[in-house]
XYZ file of C-alpha atoms in Angstrom:
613
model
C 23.671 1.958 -25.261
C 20.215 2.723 -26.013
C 19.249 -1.007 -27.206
C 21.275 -2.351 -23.416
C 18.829 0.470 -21.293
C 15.701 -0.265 -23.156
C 16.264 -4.200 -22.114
C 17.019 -3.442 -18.399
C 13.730 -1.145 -18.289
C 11.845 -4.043 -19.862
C 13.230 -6.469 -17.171
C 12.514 -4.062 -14.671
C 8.279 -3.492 -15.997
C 8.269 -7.571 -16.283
C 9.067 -8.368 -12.871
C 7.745 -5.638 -10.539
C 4.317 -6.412 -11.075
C 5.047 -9.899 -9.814
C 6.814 -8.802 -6.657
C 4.033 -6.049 -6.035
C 1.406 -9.016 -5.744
C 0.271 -8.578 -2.169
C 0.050 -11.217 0.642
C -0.297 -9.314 3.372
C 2.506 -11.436 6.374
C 4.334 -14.317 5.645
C 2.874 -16.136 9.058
C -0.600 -16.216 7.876
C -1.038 -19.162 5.297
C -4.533 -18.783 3.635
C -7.296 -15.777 2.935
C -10.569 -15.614 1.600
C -11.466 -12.408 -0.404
C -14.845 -10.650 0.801
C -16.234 -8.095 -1.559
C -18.383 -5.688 0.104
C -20.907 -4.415 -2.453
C -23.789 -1.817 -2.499
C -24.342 -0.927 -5.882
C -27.864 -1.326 -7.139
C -27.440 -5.196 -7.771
C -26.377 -5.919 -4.618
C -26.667 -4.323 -1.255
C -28.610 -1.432 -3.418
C -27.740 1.227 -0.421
C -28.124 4.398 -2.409
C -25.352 6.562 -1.596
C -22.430 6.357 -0.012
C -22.716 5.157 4.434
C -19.244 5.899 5.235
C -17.533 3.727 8.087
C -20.028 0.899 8.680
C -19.317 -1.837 11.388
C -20.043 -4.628 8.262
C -21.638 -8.133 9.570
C -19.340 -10.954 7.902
C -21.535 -14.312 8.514
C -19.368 -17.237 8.100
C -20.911 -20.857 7.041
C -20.274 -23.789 5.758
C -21.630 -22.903 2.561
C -18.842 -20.174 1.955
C -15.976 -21.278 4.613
C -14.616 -24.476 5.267
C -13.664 -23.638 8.758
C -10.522 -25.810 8.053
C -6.791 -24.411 8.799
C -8.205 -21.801 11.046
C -8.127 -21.353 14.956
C -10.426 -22.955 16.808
C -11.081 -19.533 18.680
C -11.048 -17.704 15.603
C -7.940 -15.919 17.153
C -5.876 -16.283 13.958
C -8.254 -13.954 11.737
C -7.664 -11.118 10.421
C -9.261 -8.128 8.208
C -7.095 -6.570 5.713
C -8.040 -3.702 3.463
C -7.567 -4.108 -0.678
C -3.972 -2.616 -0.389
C -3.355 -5.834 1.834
C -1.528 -3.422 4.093
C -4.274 -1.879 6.176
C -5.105 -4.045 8.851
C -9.184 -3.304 9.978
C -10.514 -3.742 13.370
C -13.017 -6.701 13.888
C -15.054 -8.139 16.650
C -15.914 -11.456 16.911
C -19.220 -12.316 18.223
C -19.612 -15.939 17.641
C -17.341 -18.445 16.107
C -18.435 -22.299 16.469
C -16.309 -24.218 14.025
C -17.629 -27.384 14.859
C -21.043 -26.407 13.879
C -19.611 -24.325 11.041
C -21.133 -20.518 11.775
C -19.260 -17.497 12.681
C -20.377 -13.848 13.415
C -17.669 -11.129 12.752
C -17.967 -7.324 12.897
C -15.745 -5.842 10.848
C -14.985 -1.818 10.726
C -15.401 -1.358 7.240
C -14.186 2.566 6.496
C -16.089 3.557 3.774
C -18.736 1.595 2.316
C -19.571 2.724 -0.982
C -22.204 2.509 -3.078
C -20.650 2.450 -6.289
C -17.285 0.979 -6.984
C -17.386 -2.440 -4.767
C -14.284 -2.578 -2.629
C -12.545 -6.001 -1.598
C -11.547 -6.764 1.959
C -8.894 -10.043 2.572
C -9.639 -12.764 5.748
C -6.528 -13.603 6.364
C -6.246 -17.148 8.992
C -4.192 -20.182 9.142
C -1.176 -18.728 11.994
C -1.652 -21.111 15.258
C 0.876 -18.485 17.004
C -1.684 -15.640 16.348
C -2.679 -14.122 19.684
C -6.485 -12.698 19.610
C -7.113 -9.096 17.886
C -10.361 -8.795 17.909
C -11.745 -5.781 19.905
C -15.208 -4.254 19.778
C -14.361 -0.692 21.219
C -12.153 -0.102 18.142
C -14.369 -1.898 15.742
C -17.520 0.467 16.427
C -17.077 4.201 15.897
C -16.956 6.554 19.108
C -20.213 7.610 18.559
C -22.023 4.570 19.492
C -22.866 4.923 23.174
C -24.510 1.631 23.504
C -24.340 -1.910 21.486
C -25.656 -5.057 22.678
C -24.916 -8.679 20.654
C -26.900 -10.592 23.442
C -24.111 -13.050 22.964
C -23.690 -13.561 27.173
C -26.559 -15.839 27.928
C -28.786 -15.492 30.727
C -26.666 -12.109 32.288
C -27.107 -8.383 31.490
C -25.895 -8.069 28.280
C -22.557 -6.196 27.502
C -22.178 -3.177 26.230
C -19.504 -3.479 23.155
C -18.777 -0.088 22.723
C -16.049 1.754 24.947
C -18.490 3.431 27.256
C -19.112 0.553 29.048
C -23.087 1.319 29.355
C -23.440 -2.763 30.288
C -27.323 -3.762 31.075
C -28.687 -3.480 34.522
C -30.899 -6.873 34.400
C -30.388 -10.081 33.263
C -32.266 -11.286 29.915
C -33.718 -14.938 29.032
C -31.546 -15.953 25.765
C -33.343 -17.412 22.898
C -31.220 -19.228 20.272
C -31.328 -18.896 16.422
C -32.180 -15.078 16.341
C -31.566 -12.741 13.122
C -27.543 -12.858 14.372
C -26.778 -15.450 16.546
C -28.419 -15.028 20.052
C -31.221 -12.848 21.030
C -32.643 -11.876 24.550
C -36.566 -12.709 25.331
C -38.368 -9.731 26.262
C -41.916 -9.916 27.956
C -41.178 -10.693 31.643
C -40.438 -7.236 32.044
C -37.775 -4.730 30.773
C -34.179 -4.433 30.460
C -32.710 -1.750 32.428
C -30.107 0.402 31.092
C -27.746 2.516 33.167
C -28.385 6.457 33.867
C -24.810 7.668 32.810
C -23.806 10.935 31.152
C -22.731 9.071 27.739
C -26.392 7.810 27.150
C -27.347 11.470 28.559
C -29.762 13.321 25.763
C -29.748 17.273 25.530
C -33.072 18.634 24.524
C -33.199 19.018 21.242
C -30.304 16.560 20.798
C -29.049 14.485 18.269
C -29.857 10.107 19.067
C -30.270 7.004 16.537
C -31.664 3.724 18.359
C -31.631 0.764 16.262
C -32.775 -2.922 17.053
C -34.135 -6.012 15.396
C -37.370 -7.203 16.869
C -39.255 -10.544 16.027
C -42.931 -9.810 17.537
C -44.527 -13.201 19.006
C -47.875 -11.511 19.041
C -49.370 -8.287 17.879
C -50.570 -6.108 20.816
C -51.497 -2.919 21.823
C -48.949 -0.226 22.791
C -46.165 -2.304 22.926
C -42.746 -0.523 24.172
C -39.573 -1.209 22.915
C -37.367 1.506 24.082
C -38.777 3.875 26.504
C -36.999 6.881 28.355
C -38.495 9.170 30.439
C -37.629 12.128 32.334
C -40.028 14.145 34.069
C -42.803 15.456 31.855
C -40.154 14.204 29.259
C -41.048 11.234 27.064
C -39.454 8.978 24.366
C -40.902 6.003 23.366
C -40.149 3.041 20.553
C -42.843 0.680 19.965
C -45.446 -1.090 18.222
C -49.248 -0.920 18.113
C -51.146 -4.180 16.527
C -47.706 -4.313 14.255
C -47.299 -0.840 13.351
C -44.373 0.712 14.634
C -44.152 4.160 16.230
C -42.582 6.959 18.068
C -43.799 9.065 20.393
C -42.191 12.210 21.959
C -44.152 14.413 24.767
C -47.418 12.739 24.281
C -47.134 13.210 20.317
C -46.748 10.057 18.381
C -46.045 9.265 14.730
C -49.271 8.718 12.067
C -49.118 4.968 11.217
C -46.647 3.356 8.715
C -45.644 0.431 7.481
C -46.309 -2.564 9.427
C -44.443 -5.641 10.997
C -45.385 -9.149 11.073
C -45.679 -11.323 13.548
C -43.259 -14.176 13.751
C -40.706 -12.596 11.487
C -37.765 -10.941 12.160
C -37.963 -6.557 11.483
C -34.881 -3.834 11.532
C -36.347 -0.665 13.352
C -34.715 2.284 13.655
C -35.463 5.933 15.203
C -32.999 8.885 14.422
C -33.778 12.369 16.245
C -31.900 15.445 14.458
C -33.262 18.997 15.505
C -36.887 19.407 15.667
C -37.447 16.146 13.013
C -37.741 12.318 14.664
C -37.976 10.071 11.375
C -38.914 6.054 11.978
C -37.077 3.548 9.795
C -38.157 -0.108 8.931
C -36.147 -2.363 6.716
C -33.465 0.318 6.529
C -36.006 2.569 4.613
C -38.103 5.774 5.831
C -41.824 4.918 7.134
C -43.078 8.255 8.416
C -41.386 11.185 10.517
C -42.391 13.278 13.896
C -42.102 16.813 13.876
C -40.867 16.913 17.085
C -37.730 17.867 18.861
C -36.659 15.388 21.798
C -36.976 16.444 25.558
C -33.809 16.729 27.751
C -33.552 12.968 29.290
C -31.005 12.214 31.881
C -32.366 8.742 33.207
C -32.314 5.326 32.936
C -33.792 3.760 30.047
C -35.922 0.830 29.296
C -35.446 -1.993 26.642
C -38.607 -4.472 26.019
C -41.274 -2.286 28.149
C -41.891 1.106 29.353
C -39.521 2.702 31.826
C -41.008 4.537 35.343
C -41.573 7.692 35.770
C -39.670 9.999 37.364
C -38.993 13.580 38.769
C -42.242 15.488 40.618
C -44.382 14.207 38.205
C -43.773 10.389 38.415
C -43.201 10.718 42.277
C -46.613 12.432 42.610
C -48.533 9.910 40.509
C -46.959 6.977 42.804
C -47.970 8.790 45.800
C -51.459 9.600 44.853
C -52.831 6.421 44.500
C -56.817 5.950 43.324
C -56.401 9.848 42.439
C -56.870 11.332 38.762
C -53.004 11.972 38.469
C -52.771 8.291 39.181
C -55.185 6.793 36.626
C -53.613 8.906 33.942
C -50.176 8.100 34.488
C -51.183 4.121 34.656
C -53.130 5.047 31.266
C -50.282 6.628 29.787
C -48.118 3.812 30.271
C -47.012 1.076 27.280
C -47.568 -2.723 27.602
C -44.405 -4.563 27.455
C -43.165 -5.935 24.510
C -43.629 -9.764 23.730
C -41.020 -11.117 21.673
C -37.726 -11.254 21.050
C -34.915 -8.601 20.470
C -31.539 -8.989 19.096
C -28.449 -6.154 18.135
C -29.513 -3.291 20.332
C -28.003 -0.333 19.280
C -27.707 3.351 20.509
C -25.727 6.613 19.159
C -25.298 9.723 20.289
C -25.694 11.340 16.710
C -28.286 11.081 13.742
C -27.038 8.474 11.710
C -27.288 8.790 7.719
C -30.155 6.927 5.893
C -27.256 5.125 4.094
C -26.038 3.721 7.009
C -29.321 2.551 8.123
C -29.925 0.830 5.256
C -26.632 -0.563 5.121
C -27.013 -1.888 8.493
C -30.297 -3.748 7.938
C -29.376 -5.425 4.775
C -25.653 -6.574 5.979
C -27.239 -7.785 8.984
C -29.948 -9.757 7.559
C -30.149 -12.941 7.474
C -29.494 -13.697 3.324
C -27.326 -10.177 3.233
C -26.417 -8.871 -0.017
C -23.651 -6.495 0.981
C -21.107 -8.985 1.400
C -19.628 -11.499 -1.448
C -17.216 -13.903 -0.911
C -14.928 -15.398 -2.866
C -12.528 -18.385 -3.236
C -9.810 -19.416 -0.869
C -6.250 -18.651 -2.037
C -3.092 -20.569 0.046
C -0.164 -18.661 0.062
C 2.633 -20.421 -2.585
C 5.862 -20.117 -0.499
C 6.278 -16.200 -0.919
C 9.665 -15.049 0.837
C 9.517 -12.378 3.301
C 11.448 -10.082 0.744
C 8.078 -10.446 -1.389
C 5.753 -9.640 1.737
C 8.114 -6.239 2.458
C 7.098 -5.161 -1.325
C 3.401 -5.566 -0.559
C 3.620 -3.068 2.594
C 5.332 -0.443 0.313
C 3.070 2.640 0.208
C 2.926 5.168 -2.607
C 6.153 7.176 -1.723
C 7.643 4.186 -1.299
C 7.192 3.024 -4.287
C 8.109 6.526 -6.072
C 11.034 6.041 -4.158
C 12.386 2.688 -5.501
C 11.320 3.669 -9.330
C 13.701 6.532 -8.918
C 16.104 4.580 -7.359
C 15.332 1.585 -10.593
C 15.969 4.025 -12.857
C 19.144 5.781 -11.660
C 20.590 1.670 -11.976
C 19.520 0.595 -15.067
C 20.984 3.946 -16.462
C 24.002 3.443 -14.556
C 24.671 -0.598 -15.474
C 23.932 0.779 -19.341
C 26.961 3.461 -18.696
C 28.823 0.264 -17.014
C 27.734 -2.224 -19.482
C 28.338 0.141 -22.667
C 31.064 1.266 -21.004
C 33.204 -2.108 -20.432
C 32.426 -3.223 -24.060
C 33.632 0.098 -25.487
C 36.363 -0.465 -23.512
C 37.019 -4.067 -23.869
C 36.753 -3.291 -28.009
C 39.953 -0.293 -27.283
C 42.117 -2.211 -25.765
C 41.895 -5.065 -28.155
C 42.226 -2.821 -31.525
C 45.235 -1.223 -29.680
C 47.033 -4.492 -28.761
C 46.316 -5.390 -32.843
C 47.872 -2.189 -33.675
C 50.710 -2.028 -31.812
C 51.553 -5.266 -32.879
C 51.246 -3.461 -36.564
C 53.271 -0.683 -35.665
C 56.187 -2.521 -34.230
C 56.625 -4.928 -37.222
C 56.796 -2.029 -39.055
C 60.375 -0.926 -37.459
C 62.897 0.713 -39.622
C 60.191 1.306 -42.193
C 59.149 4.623 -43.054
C 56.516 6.035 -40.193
C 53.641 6.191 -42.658
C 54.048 2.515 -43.924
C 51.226 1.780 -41.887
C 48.828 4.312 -43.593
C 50.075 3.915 -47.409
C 50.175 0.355 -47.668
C 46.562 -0.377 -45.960
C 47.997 -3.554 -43.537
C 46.134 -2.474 -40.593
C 42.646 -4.235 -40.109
C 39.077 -1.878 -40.788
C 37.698 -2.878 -37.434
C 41.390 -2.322 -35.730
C 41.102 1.136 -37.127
C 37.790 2.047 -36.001
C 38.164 0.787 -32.484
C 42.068 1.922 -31.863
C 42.640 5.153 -30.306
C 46.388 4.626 -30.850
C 45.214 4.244 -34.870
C 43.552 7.531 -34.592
C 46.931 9.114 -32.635
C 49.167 7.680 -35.396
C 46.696 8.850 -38.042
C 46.952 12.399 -37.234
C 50.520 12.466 -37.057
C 50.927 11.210 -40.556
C 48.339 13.457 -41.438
C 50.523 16.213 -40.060
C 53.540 15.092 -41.773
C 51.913 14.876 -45.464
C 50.543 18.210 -44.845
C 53.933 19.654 -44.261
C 55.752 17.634 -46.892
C 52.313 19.173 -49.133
C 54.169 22.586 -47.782
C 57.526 21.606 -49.104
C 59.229 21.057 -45.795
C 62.024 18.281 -46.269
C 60.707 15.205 -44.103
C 64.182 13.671 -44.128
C 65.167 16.400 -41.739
C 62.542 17.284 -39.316
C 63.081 20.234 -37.149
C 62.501 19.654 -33.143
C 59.760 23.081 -33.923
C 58.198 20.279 -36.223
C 58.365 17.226 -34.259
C 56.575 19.420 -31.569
C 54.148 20.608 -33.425
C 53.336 16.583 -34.751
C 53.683 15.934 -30.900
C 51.122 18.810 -30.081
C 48.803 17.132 -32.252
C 48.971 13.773 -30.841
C 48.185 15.349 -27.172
C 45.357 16.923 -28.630
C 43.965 13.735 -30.419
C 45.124 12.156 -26.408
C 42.633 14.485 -24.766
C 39.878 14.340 -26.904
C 40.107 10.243 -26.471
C 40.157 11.340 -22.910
C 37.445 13.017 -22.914
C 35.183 10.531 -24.875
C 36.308 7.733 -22.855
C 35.041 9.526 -19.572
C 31.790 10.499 -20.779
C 28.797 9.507 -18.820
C 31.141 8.537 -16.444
C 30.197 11.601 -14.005
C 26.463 9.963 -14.049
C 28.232 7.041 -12.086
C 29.323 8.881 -9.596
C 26.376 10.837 -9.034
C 24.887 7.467 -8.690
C 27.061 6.543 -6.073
C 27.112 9.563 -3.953
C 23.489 10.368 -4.403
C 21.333 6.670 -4.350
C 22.091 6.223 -1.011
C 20.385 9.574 0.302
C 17.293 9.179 -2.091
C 17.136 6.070 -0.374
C 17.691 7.382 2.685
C 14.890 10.421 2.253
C 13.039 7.328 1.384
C 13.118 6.173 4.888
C 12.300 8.864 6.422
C 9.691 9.654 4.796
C 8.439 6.665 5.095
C 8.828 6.181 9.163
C 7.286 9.193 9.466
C 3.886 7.958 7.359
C 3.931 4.441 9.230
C 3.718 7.107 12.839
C 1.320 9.133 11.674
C -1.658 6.412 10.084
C -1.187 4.757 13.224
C -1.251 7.590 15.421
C -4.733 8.250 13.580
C -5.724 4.746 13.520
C -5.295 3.981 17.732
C -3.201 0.809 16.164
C 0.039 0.521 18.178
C 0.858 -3.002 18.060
C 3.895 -4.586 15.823
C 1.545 -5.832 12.818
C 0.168 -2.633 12.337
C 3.762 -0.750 11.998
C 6.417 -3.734 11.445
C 5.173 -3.807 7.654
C 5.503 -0.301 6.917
C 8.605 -0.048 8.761
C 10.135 -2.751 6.947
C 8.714 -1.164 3.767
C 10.523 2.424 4.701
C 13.678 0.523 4.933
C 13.664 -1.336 2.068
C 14.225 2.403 0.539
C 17.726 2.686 2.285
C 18.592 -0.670 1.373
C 17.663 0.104 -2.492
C 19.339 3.141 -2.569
C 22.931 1.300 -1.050
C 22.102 -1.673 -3.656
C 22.321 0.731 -6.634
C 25.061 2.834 -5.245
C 27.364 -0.003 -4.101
C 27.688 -1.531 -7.783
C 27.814 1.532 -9.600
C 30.813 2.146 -7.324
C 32.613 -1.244 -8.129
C 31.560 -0.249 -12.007
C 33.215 3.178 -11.635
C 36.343 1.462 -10.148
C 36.831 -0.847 -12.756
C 36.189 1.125 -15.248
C 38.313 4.090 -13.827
C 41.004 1.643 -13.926
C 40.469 0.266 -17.626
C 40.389 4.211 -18.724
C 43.636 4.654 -17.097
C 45.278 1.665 -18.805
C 44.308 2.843 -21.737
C 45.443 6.242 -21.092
C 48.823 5.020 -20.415
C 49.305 3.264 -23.593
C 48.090 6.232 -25.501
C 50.780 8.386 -23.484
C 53.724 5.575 -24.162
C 53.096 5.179 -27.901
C 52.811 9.002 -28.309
C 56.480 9.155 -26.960
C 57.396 5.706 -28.607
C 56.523 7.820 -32.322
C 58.162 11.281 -31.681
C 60.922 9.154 -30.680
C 61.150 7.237 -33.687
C 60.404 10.466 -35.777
C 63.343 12.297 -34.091
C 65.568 8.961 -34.518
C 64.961 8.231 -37.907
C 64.218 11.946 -39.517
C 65.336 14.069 -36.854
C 67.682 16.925 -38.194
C 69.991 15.443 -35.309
C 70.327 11.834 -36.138
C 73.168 10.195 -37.303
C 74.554 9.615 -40.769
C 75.763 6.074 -41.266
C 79.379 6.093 -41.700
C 80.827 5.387 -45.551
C 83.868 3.160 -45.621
C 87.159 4.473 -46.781
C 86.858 2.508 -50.372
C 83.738 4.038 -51.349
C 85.088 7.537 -50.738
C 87.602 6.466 -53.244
């Protein structure tokens, strides 16, 4: 029993590891693993950034570009658990020349343990997924890609904050395609998402590529009244300046080269970031700004003060508001960025060293094609954690109950062939004294350790050399005796009974209880698949076909243990009874013999006249 249940559970550890490996849906017939790394040899990011929307830059140096969409349309961003499908966006995909630009919602990027995403592609059926007002968080009022071409540029992000002018595009840029800045600025619209309270939270984030190095050069500028905020760079150093008050001078830029600047405002701190990394910090609060902003120069002045300065031309008011203002900014710009919250420094960093143009971040590895793995295979990769505790209940409640079935059958088998030997023994030995059997030694070692009718005839001898040990007179046994010797034998009956249906009420717990295990299972499991993707906005069939499949795979495990336990139990229930019925025959078929042949009732064979005589 032990040796039967120790093989199933070894079975059972061998081959769920290989159904757990994970490929994510059957449809999809290649993916590339992409490791996204920050620990200090690679992206080197410090601390944890949280959700990061994670630049994956596709080339022909790490992709082929062969088996996939010519759209792009086919890929897809799953988590390590190859269950959790992420949002992407794609901003460029060219397969002819072999280049792709892909934002991908990354949840957590870590700088410790380095996490691995899967690019799944290779389904021509696969409508488009990608959507940028999932794959950037809610807090982003404001991205631009400059992907559109000679058009205001669109704003990614839900909030629809889409550019007010049209830009010049300019080709090979830090991500795909810039906009040309110089000819005068880039309006952006006046509406309450890009709206700043005074004293507010705001993180504005570009990448700049300076063509020349001049003086007061604006590249974002807001103003509001008396309010100010201004980006920019003087003779290559970059600033900010809030109210009039501008940052000391920190590290520079160069001219010609491509630069990450960012600006975050938290409470009455303004810090300037270049590279990712901290250059110097305002102490400064920012001014209450509802108006439209400028990208690539300085943006008019408004309220009393602006309208008086415009109306007063030639006076004082005049010549300092035209000496206040910031030349425009000559060069190019490229992944404009606003949020409506201080972002962390992690982040930052993260976001100018994924985005670069040799990033470190991301890793990629080798393509894997999927080896023919049925859909049965793909349902065991969706299976979450409960899931899974499910089913190993469920695995062990079988391979206990086909030991019991198993150990059962053989124990069973081994009876009934011992008592067909020993009947066969027992009937030879007709017209012989009863105990024949037991004093002459003719019935097999094996026979007698197997037989239950052995072990029924053995305590009625037993019982009969006891009393003959007593001096009772065995060639005239009392019906008081042949009860008592019959007694015996029922009690020997219901012991074998007894033994025969042990264990056997673990088979029908099996088969009564699998199925609602299995069922809780489901349930359970439905109501996860609702809930992640209820939280996650996802409500389309990829997202919650796999985990619905998953949940009732747990019903259909808990009926495929029950349903041949209960064939087990019937057969075996049947095989018990058989046995039971011979063991109830040949207990009659000896007190009948006993009472024929010894009885104090039989009858004397009659003497012929002549031997009288």
């Amino acid at each position: 029993m032990r040796r039967i249940l120790f093989i199933v559970l070894t079975l059972l550890s061998t081959l769920l590891p290989g159904l757990a490996h994970a490929w994510w849906q059957a449809e999809w017939s290649y993916r590339k693993p992409v490791t996204i790394d920050g620990g200090p040899q690679a992206g080197a990011i410090g601390s944890d950034a949280g959700r990061v929307p994670v630049l994956v830059r596709l080339h022909t140096g790490n992709f082929k570009f062969e088996g996939v969409s010519e759209t792009g349309a086919d890929l897809r961003f799953v988590a390590a658990d190859d269950k959790t499908v992420l949002n992407h966006q794609i901003e460029q995909f060219d397969p002819l020349l072999g280049m792709a630009l892909i934002w991908v919602d990354v949840p957590n990027v870590s700088a410790g343990t380095p996490q691995k995403l899967w690019m799944y592609y290779g389904n021509p059926k696969a409508p488009a997924s990608g959507n940028g007002q999932r794959s950037f968080d809610p807090d982003y009022t404001l991205v631009y890609h400059f992907a559109e071409g000679a058009v205001p540029p669109r704003d990614t992000t839900a909030y629809g904050n889409n550019g007010q002018t049209p830009t010049v595009p300019v080709e090979g840029t830090v991500i795909g395609k810039g906009a040309q800045m110089g000819n005068g600025a880039l309006m952006l619209p006046a509406t309450p998402s890009l709206a700043v309270q005074a004293g507010g939270t705001l993180t504005f984030s570009a990448w700049i590529k300076p063509d020349q190095l001049g003086a007061r050069q604006a590249i974002y500028a807001r103003r509001d009244g008396a309010g100010e905020f201004v980006v920019g760079i003087d003779q290559g150093v970059p600033f900010v300046q809030v109210n009039g008050q501008r940052s000391t001078p920190g590290q520079p830029v160069q001219a010609g080269q491509w630069s990450h600047i960012a600006v975050k405002a938290e409470g009455e701190s303004v810090a300037l970031y270049v590279g990712g990394r901290p250059a110097v910090s305002l102490a400064a609060k920012l001014p209450a700004m509802n108006t439209a902003a400028a990208l690539g120069a300085d943006a008019p002045a408004t309220g009393p003060a602006g309208a008086a300065a415009a109306g007063a031309q030639g006076t004082q008011a005049a010549q300092a508001a035209q000496a206040a203002a910031f030349a425009p900014f000559t060069g190019a710009i490229d992944e404009a960025r606003l949020s409506k919250v201080a972002r962390g420094d992690a982040l930052l960093l993260a976001d100018a060293v994924s985005q670069g143009a040799e990033s470190r971040l991301t890793v990629f590895g080798a393509d894997e094609q999927q080896a023919g793995k049925s859909h049965f295979g793909f349902i065991l990769a969706a299976m979450p954690l409960d899931a899974w505790i499910v089913v190993g209940l469920l695995g062990l409640m079988m391979a206990v109950s086909w030991a019991i079935m198993i150990g059962k059958g053989r124990h069973y088998g081994a009876t009934a062939r011992a008592n067909s030997t020993f009947i066969e023994h027992f009937r030879e030995a007709a017209g012989a004294p009863l105990d024949r059997l037991a004093t002459h030694n003719t019935v097999p070692q094996e026979v007698r350790a197997d037989s239950s009718l052995w072990r029924l005839y053995e305590v009625a001898v037993d019982e009969m050399r006891r009393r003959h040990d007593r001096g009772y007179d065995l060639s005239a046994v009392s019906d008081a005796t042949i009860g008592a010797i019959r007694a015996a034998m029922d009690g020997v009956m219901v012991r074998e009974i007894e033994r025969m249906s042990k264990r056997m009420n673990w088979l029908s717990t099996t088969i009564e209880g699998a199925p609602y295990v299995g069922l809780f299972g489901t349930v359970i499991g439905i109501m996860l698949v609702f809930v992640v993707a209820a939280m996650a906005g996802a409500v389309d069939i990829n997202s919650v076909a796999p985990g619905m499949a998953a949940a009732l795979l747990c019903t259909a495990a808990g009926l495929g243990v029950a349903i041949p336990a209960l064939f087990g139990y019937n057969w075996l229930a049947s095989r018990s009874d058989a046995i039971t019925a011979d063991m109830a025959v040949f207990v009659d078929e000896f007190v009948t013999r006993l009472a024929e042949e010894q009885g104090e009732g039989r009858s004397m064979p009659s003497v012929p006249a002549r031997a009288r005589a």
